[in-house]
Coordinates of C-alpha atoms in Angstrom, one line a residue:
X1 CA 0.0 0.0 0.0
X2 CA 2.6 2.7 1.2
X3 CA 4.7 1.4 -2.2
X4 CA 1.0 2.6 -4.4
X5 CA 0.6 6.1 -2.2
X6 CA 4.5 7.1 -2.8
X7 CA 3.7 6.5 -6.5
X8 CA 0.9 8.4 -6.2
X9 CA 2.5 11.4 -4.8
X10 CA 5.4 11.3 -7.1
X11 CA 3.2 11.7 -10.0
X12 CA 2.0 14.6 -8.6
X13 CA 5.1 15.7 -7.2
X14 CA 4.7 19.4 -8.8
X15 CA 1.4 20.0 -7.4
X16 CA 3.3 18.9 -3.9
X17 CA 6.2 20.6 -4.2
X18 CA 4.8 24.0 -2.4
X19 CA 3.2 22.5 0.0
X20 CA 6.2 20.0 0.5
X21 CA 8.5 23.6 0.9
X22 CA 6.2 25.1 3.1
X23 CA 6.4 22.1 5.9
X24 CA 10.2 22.2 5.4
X25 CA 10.2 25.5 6.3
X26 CA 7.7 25.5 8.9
X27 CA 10.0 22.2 10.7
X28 CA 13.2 24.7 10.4
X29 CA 11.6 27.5 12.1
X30 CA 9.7 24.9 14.8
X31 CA 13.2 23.5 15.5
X32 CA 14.9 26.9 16.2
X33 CA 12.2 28.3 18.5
X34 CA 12.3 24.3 20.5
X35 CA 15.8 24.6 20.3
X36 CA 15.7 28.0 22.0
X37 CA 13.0 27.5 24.4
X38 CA 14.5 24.4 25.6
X39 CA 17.9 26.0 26.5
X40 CA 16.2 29.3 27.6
X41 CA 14.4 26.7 30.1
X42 CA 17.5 24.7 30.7
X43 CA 19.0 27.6 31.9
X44 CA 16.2 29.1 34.1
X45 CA 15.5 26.4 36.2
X46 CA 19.2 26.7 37.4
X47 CA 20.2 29.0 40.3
X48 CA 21.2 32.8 39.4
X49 CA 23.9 32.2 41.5
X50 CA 23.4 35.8 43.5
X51 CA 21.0 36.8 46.0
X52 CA 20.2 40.0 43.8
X53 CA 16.8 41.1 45.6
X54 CA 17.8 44.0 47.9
X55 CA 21.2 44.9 46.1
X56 CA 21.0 48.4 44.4
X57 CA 23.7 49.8 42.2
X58 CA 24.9 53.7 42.2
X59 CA 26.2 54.7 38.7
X60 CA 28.5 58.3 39.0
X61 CA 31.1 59.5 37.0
X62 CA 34.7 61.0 38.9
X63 CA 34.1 64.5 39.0
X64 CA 36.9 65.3 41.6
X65 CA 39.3 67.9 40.2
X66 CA 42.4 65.7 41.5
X67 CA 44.1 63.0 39.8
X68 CA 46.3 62.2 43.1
X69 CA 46.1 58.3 43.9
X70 CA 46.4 59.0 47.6
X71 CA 43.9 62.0 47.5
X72 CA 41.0 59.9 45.6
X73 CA 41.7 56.7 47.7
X74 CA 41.4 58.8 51.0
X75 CA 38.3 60.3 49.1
X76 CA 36.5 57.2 47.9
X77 CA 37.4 55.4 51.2
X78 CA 35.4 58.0 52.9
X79 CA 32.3 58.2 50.4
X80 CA 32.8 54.3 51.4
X81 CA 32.1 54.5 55.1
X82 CA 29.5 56.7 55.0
X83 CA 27.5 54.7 52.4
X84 CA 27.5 51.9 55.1
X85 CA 27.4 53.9 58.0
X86 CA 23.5 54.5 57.0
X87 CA 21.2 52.9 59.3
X88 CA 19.4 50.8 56.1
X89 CA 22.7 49.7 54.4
X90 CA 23.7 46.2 55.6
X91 CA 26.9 45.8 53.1
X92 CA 28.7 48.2 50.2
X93 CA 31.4 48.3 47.5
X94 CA 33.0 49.1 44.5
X95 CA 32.8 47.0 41.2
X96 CA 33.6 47.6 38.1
X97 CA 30.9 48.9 35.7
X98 CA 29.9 45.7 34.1
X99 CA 27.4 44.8 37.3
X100 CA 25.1 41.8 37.3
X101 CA 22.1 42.3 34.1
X102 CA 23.9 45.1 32.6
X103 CA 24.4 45.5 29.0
X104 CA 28.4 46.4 29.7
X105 CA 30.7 43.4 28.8
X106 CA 34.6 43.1 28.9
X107 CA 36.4 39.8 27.8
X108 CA 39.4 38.7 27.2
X109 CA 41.6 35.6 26.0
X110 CA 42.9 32.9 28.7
X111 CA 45.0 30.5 28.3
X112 CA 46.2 28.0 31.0
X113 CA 47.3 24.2 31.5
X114 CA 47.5 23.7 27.4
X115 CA 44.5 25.5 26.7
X116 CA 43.3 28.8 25.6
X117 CA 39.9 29.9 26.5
X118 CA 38.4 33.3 24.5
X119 CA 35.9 35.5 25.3
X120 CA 36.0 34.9 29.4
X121 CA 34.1 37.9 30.8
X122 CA 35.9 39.8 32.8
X123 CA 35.0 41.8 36.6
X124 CA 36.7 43.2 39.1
X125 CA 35.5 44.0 42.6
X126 CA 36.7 44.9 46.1
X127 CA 36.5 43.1 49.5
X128 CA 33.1 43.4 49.8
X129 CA 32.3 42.1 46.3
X130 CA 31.0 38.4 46.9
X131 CA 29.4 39.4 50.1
X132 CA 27.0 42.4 48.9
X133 CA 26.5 39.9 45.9
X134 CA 25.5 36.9 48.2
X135 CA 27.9 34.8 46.2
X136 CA 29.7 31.8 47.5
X137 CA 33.2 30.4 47.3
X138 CA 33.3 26.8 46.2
X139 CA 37.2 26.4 46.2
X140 CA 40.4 29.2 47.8
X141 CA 39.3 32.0 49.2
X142 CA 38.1 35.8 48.5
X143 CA 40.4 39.1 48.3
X144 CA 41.2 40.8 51.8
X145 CA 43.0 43.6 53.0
X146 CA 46.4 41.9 52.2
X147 CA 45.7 40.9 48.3
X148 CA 45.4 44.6 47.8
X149 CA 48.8 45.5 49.1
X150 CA 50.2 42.7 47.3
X151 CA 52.2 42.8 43.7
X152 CA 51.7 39.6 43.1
X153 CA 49.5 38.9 40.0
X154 CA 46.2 36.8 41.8
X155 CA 42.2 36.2 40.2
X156 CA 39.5 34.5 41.4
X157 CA 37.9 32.4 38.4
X158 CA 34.2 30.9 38.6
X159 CA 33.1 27.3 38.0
X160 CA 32.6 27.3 34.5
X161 CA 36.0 28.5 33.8
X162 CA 37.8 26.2 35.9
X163 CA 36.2 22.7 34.5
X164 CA 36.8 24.4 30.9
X165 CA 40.5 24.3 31.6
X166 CA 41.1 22.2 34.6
X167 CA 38.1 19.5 34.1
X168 CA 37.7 17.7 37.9
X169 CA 41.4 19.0 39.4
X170 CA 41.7 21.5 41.8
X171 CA 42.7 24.9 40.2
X172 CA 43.5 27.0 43.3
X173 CA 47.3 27.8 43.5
X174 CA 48.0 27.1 39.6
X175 CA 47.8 29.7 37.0
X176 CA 47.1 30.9 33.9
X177 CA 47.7 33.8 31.3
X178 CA 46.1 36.6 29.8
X179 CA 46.6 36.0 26.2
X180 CA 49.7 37.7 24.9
X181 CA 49.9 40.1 27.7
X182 CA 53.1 39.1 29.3
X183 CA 52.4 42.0 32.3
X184 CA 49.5 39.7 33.4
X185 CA 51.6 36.1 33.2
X186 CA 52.1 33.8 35.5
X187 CA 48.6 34.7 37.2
X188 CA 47.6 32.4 40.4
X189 CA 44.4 31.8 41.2
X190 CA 43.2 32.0 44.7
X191 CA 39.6 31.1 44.5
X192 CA 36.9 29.2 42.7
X193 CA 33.4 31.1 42.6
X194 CA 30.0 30.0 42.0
X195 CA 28.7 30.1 38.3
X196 CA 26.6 34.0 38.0
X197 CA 24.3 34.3 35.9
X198 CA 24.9 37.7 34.8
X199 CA 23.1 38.0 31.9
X200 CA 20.0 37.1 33.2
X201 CA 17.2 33.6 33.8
X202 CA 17.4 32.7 30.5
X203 CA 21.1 33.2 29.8
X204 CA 23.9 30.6 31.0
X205 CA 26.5 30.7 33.4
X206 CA 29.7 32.1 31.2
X207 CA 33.4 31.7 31.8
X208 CA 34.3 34.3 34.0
X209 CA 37.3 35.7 36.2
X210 CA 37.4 38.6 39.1
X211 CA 40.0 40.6 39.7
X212 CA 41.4 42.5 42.3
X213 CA 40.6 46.2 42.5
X214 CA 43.4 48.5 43.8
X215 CA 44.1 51.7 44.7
X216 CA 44.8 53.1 41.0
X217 CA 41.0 52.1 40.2
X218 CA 39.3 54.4 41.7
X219 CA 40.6 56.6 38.8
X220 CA 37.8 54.7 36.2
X221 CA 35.3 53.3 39.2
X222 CA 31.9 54.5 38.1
X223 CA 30.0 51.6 40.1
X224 CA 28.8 51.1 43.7
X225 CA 27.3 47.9 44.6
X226 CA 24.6 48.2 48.0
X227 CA 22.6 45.8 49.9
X228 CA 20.0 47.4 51.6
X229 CA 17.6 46.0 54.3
X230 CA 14.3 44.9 52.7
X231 CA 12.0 47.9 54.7
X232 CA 14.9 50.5 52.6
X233 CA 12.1 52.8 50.9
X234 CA 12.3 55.6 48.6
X235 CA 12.9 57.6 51.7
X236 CA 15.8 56.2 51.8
X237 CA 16.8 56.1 48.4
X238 CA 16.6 60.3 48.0
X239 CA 18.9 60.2 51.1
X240 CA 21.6 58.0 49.6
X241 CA 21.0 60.2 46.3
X242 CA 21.8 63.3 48.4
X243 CA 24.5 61.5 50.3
X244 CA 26.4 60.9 46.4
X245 CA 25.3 64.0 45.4
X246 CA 26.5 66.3 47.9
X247 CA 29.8 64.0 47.7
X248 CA 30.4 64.3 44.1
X249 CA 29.6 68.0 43.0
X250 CA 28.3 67.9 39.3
X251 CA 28.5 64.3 39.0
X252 CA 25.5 62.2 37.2
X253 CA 24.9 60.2 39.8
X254 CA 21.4 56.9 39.1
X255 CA 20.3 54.7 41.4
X256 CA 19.1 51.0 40.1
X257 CA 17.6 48.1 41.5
X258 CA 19.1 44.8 40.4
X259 CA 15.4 43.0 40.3
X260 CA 14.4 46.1 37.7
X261 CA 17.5 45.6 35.7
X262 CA 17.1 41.5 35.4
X263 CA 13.0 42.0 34.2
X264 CA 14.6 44.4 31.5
X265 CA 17.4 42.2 30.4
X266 CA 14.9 39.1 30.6
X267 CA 12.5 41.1 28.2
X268 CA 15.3 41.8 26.2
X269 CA 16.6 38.2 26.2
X270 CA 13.0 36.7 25.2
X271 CA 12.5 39.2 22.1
X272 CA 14.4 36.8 19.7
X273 CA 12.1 33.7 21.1
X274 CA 8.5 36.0 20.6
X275 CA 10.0 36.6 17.2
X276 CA 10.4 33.3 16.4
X277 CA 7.6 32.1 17.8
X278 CA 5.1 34.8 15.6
X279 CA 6.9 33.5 12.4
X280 CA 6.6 30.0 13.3
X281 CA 2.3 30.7 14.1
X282 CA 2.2 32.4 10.7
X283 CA 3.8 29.3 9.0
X284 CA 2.2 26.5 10.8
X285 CA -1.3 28.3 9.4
X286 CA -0.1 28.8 6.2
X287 CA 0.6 25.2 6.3
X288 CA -2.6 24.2 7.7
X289 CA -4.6 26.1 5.0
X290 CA -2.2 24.5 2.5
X291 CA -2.5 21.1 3.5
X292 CA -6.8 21.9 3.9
X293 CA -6.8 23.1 0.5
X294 CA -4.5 20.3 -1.4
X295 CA -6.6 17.5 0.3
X296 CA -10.0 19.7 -0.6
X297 CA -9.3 20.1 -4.2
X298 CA -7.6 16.3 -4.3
X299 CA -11.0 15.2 -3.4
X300 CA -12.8 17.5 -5.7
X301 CA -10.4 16.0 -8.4
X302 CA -10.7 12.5 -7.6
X303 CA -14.5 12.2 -6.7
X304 CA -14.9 9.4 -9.8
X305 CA -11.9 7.6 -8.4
X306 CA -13.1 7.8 -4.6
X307 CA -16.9 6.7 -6.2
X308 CA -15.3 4.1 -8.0
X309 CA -13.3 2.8 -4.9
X310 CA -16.3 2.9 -3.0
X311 CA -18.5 1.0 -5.4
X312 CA -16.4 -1.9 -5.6
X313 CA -16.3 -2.0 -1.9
X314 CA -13.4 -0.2 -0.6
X315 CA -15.3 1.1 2.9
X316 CA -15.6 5.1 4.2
X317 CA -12.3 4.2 6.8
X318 CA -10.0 3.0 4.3
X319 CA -10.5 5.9 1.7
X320 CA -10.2 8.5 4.4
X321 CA -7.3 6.5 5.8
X322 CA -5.4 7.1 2.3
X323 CA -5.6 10.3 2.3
X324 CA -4.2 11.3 5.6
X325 CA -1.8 8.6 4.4
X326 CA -1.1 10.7 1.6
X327 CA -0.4 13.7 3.9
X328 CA 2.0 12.1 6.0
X329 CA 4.0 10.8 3.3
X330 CA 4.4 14.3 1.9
X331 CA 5.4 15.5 5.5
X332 CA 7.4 12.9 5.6
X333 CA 9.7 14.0 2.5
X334 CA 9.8 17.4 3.8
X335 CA 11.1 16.3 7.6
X336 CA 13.5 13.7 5.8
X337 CA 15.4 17.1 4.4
X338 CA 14.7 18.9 7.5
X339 CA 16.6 16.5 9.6
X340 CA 19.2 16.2 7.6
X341 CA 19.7 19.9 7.8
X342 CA 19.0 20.1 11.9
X343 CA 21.3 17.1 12.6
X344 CA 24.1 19.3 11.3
X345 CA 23.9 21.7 14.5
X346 CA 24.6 19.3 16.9
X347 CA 27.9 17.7 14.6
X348 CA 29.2 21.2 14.2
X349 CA 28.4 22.6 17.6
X350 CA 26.9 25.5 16.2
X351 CA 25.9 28.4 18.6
X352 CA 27.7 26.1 21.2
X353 CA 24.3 24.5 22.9
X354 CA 24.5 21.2 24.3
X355 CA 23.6 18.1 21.9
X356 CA 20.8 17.1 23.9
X357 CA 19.1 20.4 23.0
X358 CA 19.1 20.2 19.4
X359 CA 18.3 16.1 19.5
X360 CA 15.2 16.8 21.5
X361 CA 13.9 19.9 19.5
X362 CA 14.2 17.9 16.1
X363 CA 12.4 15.2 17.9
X364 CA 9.6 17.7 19.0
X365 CA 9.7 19.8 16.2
X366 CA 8.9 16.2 13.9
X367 CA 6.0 15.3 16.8
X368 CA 4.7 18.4 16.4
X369 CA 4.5 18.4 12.6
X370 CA 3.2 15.0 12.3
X371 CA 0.3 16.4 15.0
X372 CA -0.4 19.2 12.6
X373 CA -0.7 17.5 9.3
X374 CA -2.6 14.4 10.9
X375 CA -5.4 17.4 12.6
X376 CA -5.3 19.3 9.2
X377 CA -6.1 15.9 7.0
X378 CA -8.6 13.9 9.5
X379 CA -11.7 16.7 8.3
X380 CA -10.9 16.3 4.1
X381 CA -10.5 12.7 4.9
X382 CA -14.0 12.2 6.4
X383 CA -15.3 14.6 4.3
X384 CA -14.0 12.1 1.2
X385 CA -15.1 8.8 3.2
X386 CA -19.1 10.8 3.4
X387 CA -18.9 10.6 -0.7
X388 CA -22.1 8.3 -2.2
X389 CA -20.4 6.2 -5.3
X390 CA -23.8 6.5 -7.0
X391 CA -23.7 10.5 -6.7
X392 CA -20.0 10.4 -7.5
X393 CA -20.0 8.2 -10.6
X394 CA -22.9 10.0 -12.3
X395 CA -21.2 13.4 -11.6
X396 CA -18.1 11.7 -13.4

């Protein structure tokens, strides 16, 4: 039977071809938004890593008329104190601009134990860094006092870095390089952090490293990082805004709250999906009209063959049943291409997702097709098996 019905389509492979296209695209664009949602949701479900709801960030820009290192550490030490010194700030410190859900990125190249490792994200923090963050230490230790007196080239690195270069070894006391930058060789790591997910829910954990900040820093600081007690109100948040502004004369000073800024990146994160997502909708209906009006106009074609089928006693099931046959099959030669095409992503590790990303949305995106043709075929079909042979073959 399926050797007469592939005959049958290929005879009519022209009038398929369109509709053969349109489930090939359709399957692409279905795999790319699983594909997508299903890391998106990988990577929710795992921790953020920070405890991000009461941390606010103050963004100013050095307006001090000195340049002195001794005069602007004596300075910023001071704005220091009395940011904590207020009666709703539990922890405070400096970080470099490029805080948690913030659009500011800076990488660099690493290379260490035979390997080199681009693109690790790079942040710098003082003291009370991991604290105000509400990060933990899985291996070494943190910066103190000492590390910033210290010439000694040291970094903290987080998970994912360390299992990218040192797999299951422990990587506190070795050390690594900074590309080509033979100022920052020989590097020892002190610590192992938890995986952040500064980018957002939906984004993973990347390879990261923290540096040390020291006194020179404060020259380019433009980032405070505060934890505030959960009853801190905007009260309280105009009197840390005078507090920096009386401070910093004609500085722009802006005060955000991390749970603001990671809804806004999320939105921002989940535009590509909605995209997808609308552009898949319009081609699963296109496909669904399509495959409505190829079975309708096969059955308005083949009414004397379906009479004549009927009147030598082929029954309403089986001539209904070849005809969602028939739309299967074509679906068929369309996800036979698509495959071939999807399997390719995992072989070449494109976009760098895990295999068993792209494995399970080809096998949902073929599921789902199969769903849609079999729905869009099982009306025509019963419309077909409903034909009388005698009205039939005297229309014919």
């Amino acid at each position: 039977m399926f050797k007469h019905l592939f005959k049958l389509i290929w005879n009519k492979k022209k009038q398929n071809s369109l509709l053969i296209v349109e489930i090939l695209l359709s399957f692409m664009v279905l795999f790319a938004v699983f594909a997508f949602g299903i890391n998106s949701y990988r990577n929710y479900v795992k921790p953020i890593g920070i405890n991000y709801e009461h941390v606010w960030v103050i963004n100013y820009n050095n307006s001090l008329k000195t340049q002195n290192s001794d005069s602007l550490t004596l300075f910023y030490e001071g704005l220091l104190r009395n940011i904590k010194a207020m009666p709703q700030v539990i922890d405070a410190g400096y970080s470099s601009s490029n805080v948690p859900f913030s659009t500011s990125h800076t990488n660099n190249t690493i290379s260490a134990n035979g390997k080199e490792v681009p693109s690790v994200n790079q942040f710098s923090g003082d003291i009370n860094y991991i604290n105000v963050l509400g990060a933990k230490m899985q291996a070494g230790r943190w910066y103190n006092k000492e590390d910033f007196a210290s010439k000694q080239n040291i970094t903290v690195i987080n998970n994912a870095l360390k299992e990218k270069i040192f797999g299951n070894t422990d990587a506190v006391g070795k050390y690594l390089n900074y590309g080509d930058d033979k100022t920052h060789s020989k590097t020892k790591i002190i610590g192992v952090l938890n995986d952040i997910k500064f980018n957002g829910d939906y984004q993973r954990a990347e390879v990261s490293m923290y540096n040390r900040l020291d006194t020179g820093a404060y020259h380019w600081l433009t980032s405070i990082l505060v934890k505030v007690d959960p009853k801190a109100d905007a009260a309280f948040e105009s009197r840390l805004y005078k507090l920096m502004a009386n401070a910093l004369k004609n500085s722009n000073i802006e005060l955000e709250h991390l749970p603001n800024k990671l809804v806004a990146y999320n939105k921002f994160t989940l535009v590509p999906l909605i995209v997808m997502s609308i552009v898949a909708a319009f081609l699963i209906i296109n496909v669904a009209l399509g495959i409505f009006g190829v079975l309708w106009y096969n059955i308005n074609k083949r009414r004397g063959e379906i009479g004549l089928r009927r009147a030598i006693g082929a029954s309403g099931n089986s001539v209904s049943s070849q005809l969602v046959a028939e739309a299967l099959i074509v679906a068929t030669f369309s996800l036979i291409i698509g495959a071939f095409f999807a399997v390719q992503f995992p072989l070449l590790n494109v976009f760098d997702l895990p295999a068993s990303v792209y494995l399970l949305a080809l096998a949902l995106a073929i599921l789902f097709i199969y769903i849609l043709v079999l729905i869009c075929s099982l009306y025509p079909g019963k419309q077909a098996a409903a034909i009388y042979p005698a009205v039939a073959l005297h229309e014919e």
